[in-house]
Structure formats: structure tokens, C-alpha cells
Amino acid sequence: QLLLVESGGGSVQDGGSLRLSCAASGYTPNRYCMGWFRQLPGKEREGVATIDSYGSTNYADSVKGRFTISQDNVKNTLYLQMDSLKPEDTAMYYCAARVWRLCPTVVEAMSRIDFDYWGQGTQVTVTS
């Protein structure tokens, strides 16, 4: 089993920055994909960014150039640095893990069934 715990959400003004963290515990497979998703009430969960066990990253077009996904393999922690935040970035953010497989090719096309483990989510609110 893999346990994921997010932190770092909060409220920030338009143009501000936040860094989300996702601490992973349990077994660590040699091949995996870690991802960040976000969800608004009543909407589908949408993919934001991914990073795989080789360090390759991919982003949704809506966040490209503003968000950066990274991982610290010593601390078993996934990060999402979010800069130039906009009110439309307001959502619940979730981290997710997909084990023994690499990442889906298109971030925007990812869905819940593509990942095996999920965190509980952390709220990000961007005010104008």
C-alpha cells in the first residue's frame, strides 16, 4: 500500500504563489508516475502535471510555464510549485500515484482510473 498526504494549500491573491507537497509512505516501486489533479465541486477531476520515475515531466496547457512539478526521492515527497496564480486555479488539489507504469501521454486526458493511489486533497483558493 502507498499512503499519500498533501499539504501546502491555502488562500492567495491573484498573481501569488503557493507550493503544494505530497508525502508518500509505504512501498516505493522502481517505476511509477506521480501526478497532480484538481477538482471543482460538481466537475470532473482534471490532470494538472505529472512526473515519472525517470524525472520526465508533463503539464496541462492551462498551467504550462506557471506550475512546476518536482520530486525529492530522499524525502519521498512530490511538489507542485504554483506561480502567477489566477482565480481560475481555485480548486481542491490532489496528488496521485500510478505504480509499475509510466505516465499517460496527455495530461488533460487523464482520469481517476489512470491512477492507483490518491491523497485526501488540499484546497487552493486564489482571490482577485
JSON list of N, CA and C in Angstrom, two decimals, residues 19-58:
[
{"chain": "A", "resi": 19, "resn": "ARG", "atom": "N", "xyz": [3.22, 26.54, -2.79]},
{"chain": "A", "resi": 19, "resn": "ARG", "atom": "CA", "xyz": [3.87, 25.27, -3.08]},
{"chain": "A", "resi": 19, "resn": "ARG", "atom": "C", "xyz": [3.13, 24.15, -2.34]},
{"chain": "A", "resi": 20, "resn": "LEU", "atom": "N", "xyz": [2.63, 23.21, -3.11]},
{"chain": "A", "resi": 20, "resn": "LEU", "atom": "CA", "xyz": [1.98, 22.04, -2.53]},
{"chain": "A", "resi": 20, "resn": "LEU", "atom": "C", "xyz": [3.00, 20.93, -2.36]},
{"chain": "A", "resi": 21, "resn": "SER", "atom": "N", "xyz": [2.80, 20.15, -1.30]},
{"chain": "A", "resi": 21, "resn": "SER", "atom": "CA", "xyz": [3.65, 18.98, -1.05]},
{"chain": "A", "resi": 21, "resn": "SER", "atom": "C", "xyz": [2.78, 17.75, -0.93]},
{"chain": "A", "resi": 22, "resn": "CYS", "atom": "N", "xyz": [3.34, 16.61, -1.29]},
{"chain": "A", "resi": 22, "resn": "CYS", "atom": "CA", "xyz": [2.65, 15.34, -1.16]},
{"chain": "A", "resi": 22, "resn": "CYS", "atom": "C", "xyz": [3.66, 14.33, -0.63]},
{"chain": "A", "resi": 23, "resn": "ALA", "atom": "N", "xyz": [3.50, 13.95, 0.64]},
{"chain": "A", "resi": 23, "resn": "ALA", "atom": "CA", "xyz": [4.42, 12.99, 1.26]},
{"chain": "A", "resi": 23, "resn": "ALA", "atom": "C", "xyz": [3.92, 11.58, 1.01]},
{"chain": "A", "resi": 24, "resn": "ALA", "atom": "N", "xyz": [4.80, 10.73, 0.50]},
{"chain": "A", "resi": 24, "resn": "ALA", "atom": "CA", "xyz": [4.44, 9.35, 0.20]},
{"chain": "A", "resi": 24, "resn": "ALA", "atom": "C", "xyz": [5.09, 8.42, 1.21]},
{"chain": "A", "resi": 25, "resn": "SER", "atom": "N", "xyz": [4.35, 7.44, 1.67]},
{"chain": "A", "resi": 25, "resn": "SER", "atom": "CA", "xyz": [4.89, 6.42, 2.57]},
{"chain": "A", "resi": 25, "resn": "SER", "atom": "C", "xyz": [4.33, 5.07, 2.19]},
{"chain": "A", "resi": 26, "resn": "GLY", "atom": "N", "xyz": [5.05, 4.03, 2.58]},
{"chain": "A", "resi": 26, "resn": "GLY", "atom": "CA", "xyz": [4.68, 2.69, 2.16]},
{"chain": "A", "resi": 26, "resn": "GLY", "atom": "C", "xyz": [5.74, 2.18, 1.20]},
{"chain": "A", "resi": 27, "resn": "TYR", "atom": "N", "xyz": [5.36, 1.27, 0.32]},
{"chain": "A", "resi": 27, "resn": "TYR", "atom": "CA", "xyz": [6.39, 0.74, -0.57]},
{"chain": "A", "resi": 27, "resn": "TYR", "atom": "C", "xyz": [6.66, 1.69, -1.72]},
{"chain": "A", "resi": 28, "resn": "THR", "atom": "N", "xyz": [7.88, 1.63, -2.25]},
{"chain": "A", "resi": 28, "resn": "THR", "atom": "CA", "xyz": [8.29, 2.52, -3.32]},
{"chain": "A", "resi": 28, "resn": "THR", "atom": "C", "xyz": [8.68, 1.69, -4.53]},
{"chain": "A", "resi": 29, "resn": "PRO", "atom": "N", "xyz": [7.82, 1.64, -5.54]},
{"chain": "A", "resi": 29, "resn": "PRO", "atom": "CA", "xyz": [8.16, 0.87, -6.73]},
{"chain": "A", "resi": 29, "resn": "PRO", "atom": "C", "xyz": [9.26, 1.55, -7.54]},
{"chain": "A", "resi": 30, "resn": "ASN", "atom": "N", "xyz": [9.98, 0.77, -8.32]},
{"chain": "A", "resi": 30, "resn": "ASN", "atom": "CA", "xyz": [11.06, 1.34, -9.14]},
{"chain": "A", "resi": 30, "resn": "ASN", "atom": "C", "xyz": [10.52, 2.13, -10.32]},
{"chain": "A", "resi": 31, "resn": "ARG", "atom": "N", "xyz": [9.33, 1.81, -10.76]},
{"chain": "A", "resi": 31, "resn": "ARG", "atom": "CA", "xyz": [8.75, 2.51, -11.90]},
{"chain": "A", "resi": 31, "resn": "ARG", "atom": "C", "xyz": [7.37, 3.03, -11.50]},
{"chain": "A", "resi": 32, "resn": "TYR", "atom": "N", "xyz": [7.17, 4.31, -11.72]},
{"chain": "A", "resi": 32, "resn": "TYR", "atom": "CA", "xyz": [5.92, 4.91, -11.28]},
{"chain": "A", "resi": 32, "resn": "TYR", "atom": "C", "xyz": [5.68, 6.23, -12.00]},
{"chain": "A", "resi": 33, "resn": "CYS", "atom": "N", "xyz": [4.48, 6.71, -11.84]},
{"chain": "A", "resi": 33, "resn": "CYS", "atom": "CA", "xyz": [4.11, 8.05, -12.29]},
{"chain": "A", "resi": 33, "resn": "CYS", "atom": "C", "xyz": [3.42, 8.73, -11.12]},
{"chain": "A", "resi": 34, "resn": "MET", "atom": "N", "xyz": [3.83, 9.94, -10.81]},
{"chain": "A", "resi": 34, "resn": "MET", "atom": "CA", "xyz": [3.15, 10.75, -9.81]},
{"chain": "A", "resi": 34, "resn": "MET", "atom": "C", "xyz": [2.48, 11.92, -10.52]},
{"chain": "A", "resi": 35, "resn": "GLY", "atom": "N", "xyz": [1.29, 12.26, -10.06]},
{"chain": "A", "resi": 35, "resn": "GLY", "atom": "CA", "xyz": [0.58, 13.34, -10.71]},
{"chain": "A", "resi": 35, "resn": "GLY", "atom": "C", "xyz": [-0.16, 14.24, -9.75]},
{"chain": "A", "resi": 36, "resn": "TRP", "atom": "N", "xyz": [-0.45, 15.43, -10.23]},
{"chain": "A", "resi": 36, "resn": "TRP", "atom": "CA", "xyz": [-1.32, 16.37, -9.51]},
{"chain": "A", "resi": 36, "resn": "TRP", "atom": "C", "xyz": [-2.58, 16.55, -10.35]},
{"chain": "A", "resi": 37, "resn": "PHE", "atom": "N", "xyz": [-3.72, 16.50, -9.66]},
{"chain": "A", "resi": 37, "resn": "PHE", "atom": "CA", "xyz": [-5.02, 16.76, -10.27]},
{"chain": "A", "resi": 37, "resn": "PHE", "atom": "C", "xyz": [-5.67, 17.90, -9.50]},
{"chain": "A", "resi": 38, "resn": "ARG", "atom": "N", "xyz": [-6.72, 18.47, -10.08]},
{"chain": "A", "resi": 38, "resn": "ARG", "atom": "CA", "xyz": [-7.54, 19.43, -9.37]},
{"chain": "A", "resi": 38, "resn": "ARG", "atom": "C", "xyz": [-8.99, 19.22, -9.72]},
{"chain": "A", "resi": 39, "resn": "GLN", "atom": "N", "xyz": [-9.86, 19.66, -8.80]},
{"chain": "A", "resi": 39, "resn": "GLN", "atom": "CA", "xyz": [-11.29, 19.43, -8.99]},
{"chain": "A", "resi": 39, "resn": "GLN", "atom": "C", "xyz": [-12.11, 20.54, -8.36]},
{"chain": "A", "resi": 40, "resn": "LEU", "atom": "N", "xyz": [-13.08, 21.02, -9.11]},
{"chain": "A", "resi": 40, "resn": "LEU", "atom": "CA", "xyz": [-14.07, 21.95, -8.61]},
{"chain": "A", "resi": 40, "resn": "LEU", "atom": "C", "xyz": [-15.33, 21.18, -8.25]},
{"chain": "A", "resi": 41, "resn": "PRO", "atom": "N", "xyz": [-16.12, 21.69, -7.30]},
{"chain": "A", "resi": 41, "resn": "PRO", "atom": "CA", "xyz": [-17.36, 21.00, -6.94]},
{"chain": "A", "resi": 41, "resn": "PRO", "atom": "C", "xyz": [-18.25, 20.77, -8.16]},
{"chain": "A", "resi": 42, "resn": "GLY", "atom": "N", "xyz": [-18.70, 19.55, -8.32]},
{"chain": "A", "resi": 42, "resn": "GLY", "atom": "CA", "xyz": [-19.58, 19.23, -9.43]},
{"chain": "A", "resi": 42, "resn": "GLY", "atom": "C", "xyz": [-18.89, 19.01, -10.75]},
{"chain": "A", "resi": 43, "resn": "LYS", "atom": "N", "xyz": [-17.57, 19.13, -10.76]},
{"chain": "A", "resi": 43, "resn": "LYS", "atom": "CA", "xyz": [-16.82, 18.95, -12.00]},
{"chain": "A", "resi": 43, "resn": "LYS", "atom": "C", "xyz": [-15.96, 17.69, -11.92]},
{"chain": "A", "resi": 44, "resn": "GLU", "atom": "N", "xyz": [-15.52, 17.25, -13.10]},
{"chain": "A", "resi": 44, "resn": "GLU", "atom": "CA", "xyz": [-14.61, 16.12, -13.14]},
{"chain": "A", "resi": 44, "resn": "GLU", "atom": "C", "xyz": [-13.21, 16.53, -12.64]},
{"chain": "A", "resi": 45, "resn": "ARG", "atom": "N", "xyz": [-12.51, 15.56, -12.08]},
{"chain": "A", "resi": 45, "resn": "ARG", "atom": "CA", "xyz": [-11.13, 15.81, -11.67]},
{"chain": "A", "resi": 45, "resn": "ARG", "atom": "C", "xyz": [-10.28, 15.93, -12.94]},
{"chain": "A", "resi": 46, "resn": "GLU", "atom": "N", "xyz": [-9.43, 16.96, -13.01]},
{"chain": "A", "resi": 46, "resn": "GLU", "atom": "CA", "xyz": [-8.63, 17.17, -14.21]},
{"chain": "A", "resi": 46, "resn": "GLU", "atom": "C", "xyz": [-7.14, 17.11, -13.90]},
{"chain": "A", "resi": 47, "resn": "GLY", "atom": "N", "xyz": [-6.40, 16.56, -14.83]},
{"chain": "A", "resi": 47, "resn": "GLY", "atom": "CA", "xyz": [-4.96, 16.44, -14.66]},
{"chain": "A", "resi": 47, "resn": "GLY", "atom": "C", "xyz": [-4.27, 17.78, -14.79]},
{"chain": "A", "resi": 48, "resn": "VAL", "atom": "N", "xyz": [-3.26, 18.00, -13.96]},
{"chain": "A", "resi": 48, "resn": "VAL", "atom": "CA", "xyz": [-2.51, 19.25, -13.95]},
{"chain": "A", "resi": 48, "resn": "VAL", "atom": "C", "xyz": [-1.07, 19.02, -14.40]},
{"chain": "A", "resi": 49, "resn": "ALA", "atom": "N", "xyz": [-0.40, 18.04, -13.81]},
{"chain": "A", "resi": 49, "resn": "ALA", "atom": "CA", "xyz": [1.01, 17.78, -14.12]},
{"chain": "A", "resi": 49, "resn": "ALA", "atom": "C", "xyz": [1.39, 16.37, -13.70]},
{"chain": "A", "resi": 50, "resn": "THR", "atom": "N", "xyz": [2.41, 15.84, -14.35]},
{"chain": "A", "resi": 50, "resn": "THR", "atom": "CA", "xyz": [2.93, 14.52, -13.99]},
{"chain": "A", "resi": 50, "resn": "THR", "atom": "C", "xyz": [4.45, 14.52, -13.98]},
{"chain": "A", "resi": 51, "resn": "ILE", "atom": "N", "xyz": [5.00, 13.57, -13.22]},
{"chain": "A", "resi": 51, "resn": "ILE", "atom": "CA", "xyz": [6.43, 13.32, -13.23]},
{"chain": "A", "resi": 51, "resn": "ILE", "atom": "C", "xyz": [6.61, 11.82, -13.05]},
{"chain": "A", "resi": 52, "resn": "ASP", "atom": "N", "xyz": [7.55, 11.24, -13.80]},
{"chain": "A", "resi": 52, "resn": "ASP", "atom": "CA", "xyz": [7.72, 9.79, -13.66]},
{"chain": "A", "resi": 52, "resn": "ASP", "atom": "C", "xyz": [9.02, 9.45, -12.94]},
{"chain": "A", "resi": 53, "resn": "SER", "atom": "N", "xyz": [9.28, 8.15, -12.81]},
{"chain": "A", "resi": 53, "resn": "SER", "atom": "CA", "xyz": [10.44, 7.69, -12.05]},
{"chain": "A", "resi": 53, "resn": "SER", "atom": "C", "xyz": [11.75, 8.05, -12.73]},
{"chain": "A", "resi": 54, "resn": "TYR", "atom": "N", "xyz": [11.70, 8.48, -14.00]},
{"chain": "A", "resi": 54, "resn": "TYR", "atom": "CA", "xyz": [12.90, 8.94, -14.70]},
{"chain": "A", "resi": 54, "resn": "TYR", "atom": "C", "xyz": [13.08, 10.45, -14.59]},
{"chain": "A", "resi": 55, "resn": "GLY", "atom": "N", "xyz": [12.08, 11.12, -13.99]},
{"chain": "A", "resi": 55, "resn": "GLY", "atom": "CA", "xyz": [12.15, 12.56, -13.86]},
{"chain": "A", "resi": 55, "resn": "GLY", "atom": "C", "xyz": [11.53, 13.34, -15.00]},
{"chain": "A", "resi": 56, "resn": "SER", "atom": "N", "xyz": [10.91, 12.65, -15.94]},
{"chain": "A", "resi": 56, "resn": "SER", "atom": "CA", "xyz": [10.26, 13.33, -17.06]},
{"chain": "A", "resi": 56, "resn": "SER", "atom": "C", "xyz": [8.96, 13.97, -16.59]},
{"chain": "A", "resi": 57, "resn": "THR", "atom": "N", "xyz": [8.74, 15.20, -17.02]},
{"chain": "A", "resi": 57, "resn": "THR", "atom": "CA", "xyz": [7.57, 15.96, -16.58]},
{"chain": "A", "resi": 57, "resn": "THR", "atom": "C", "xyz": [6.66, 16.30, -17.76]},
{"chain": "A", "resi": 58, "resn": "ASN", "atom": "N", "xyz": [5.40, 16.55, -17.42]},
{"chain": "A", "resi": 58, "resn": "ASN", "atom": "CA", "xyz": [4.43, 16.94, -18.44]},
{"chain": "A", "resi": 58, "resn": "ASN", "atom": "C", "xyz": [3.38, 17.79, -17.75]}
]
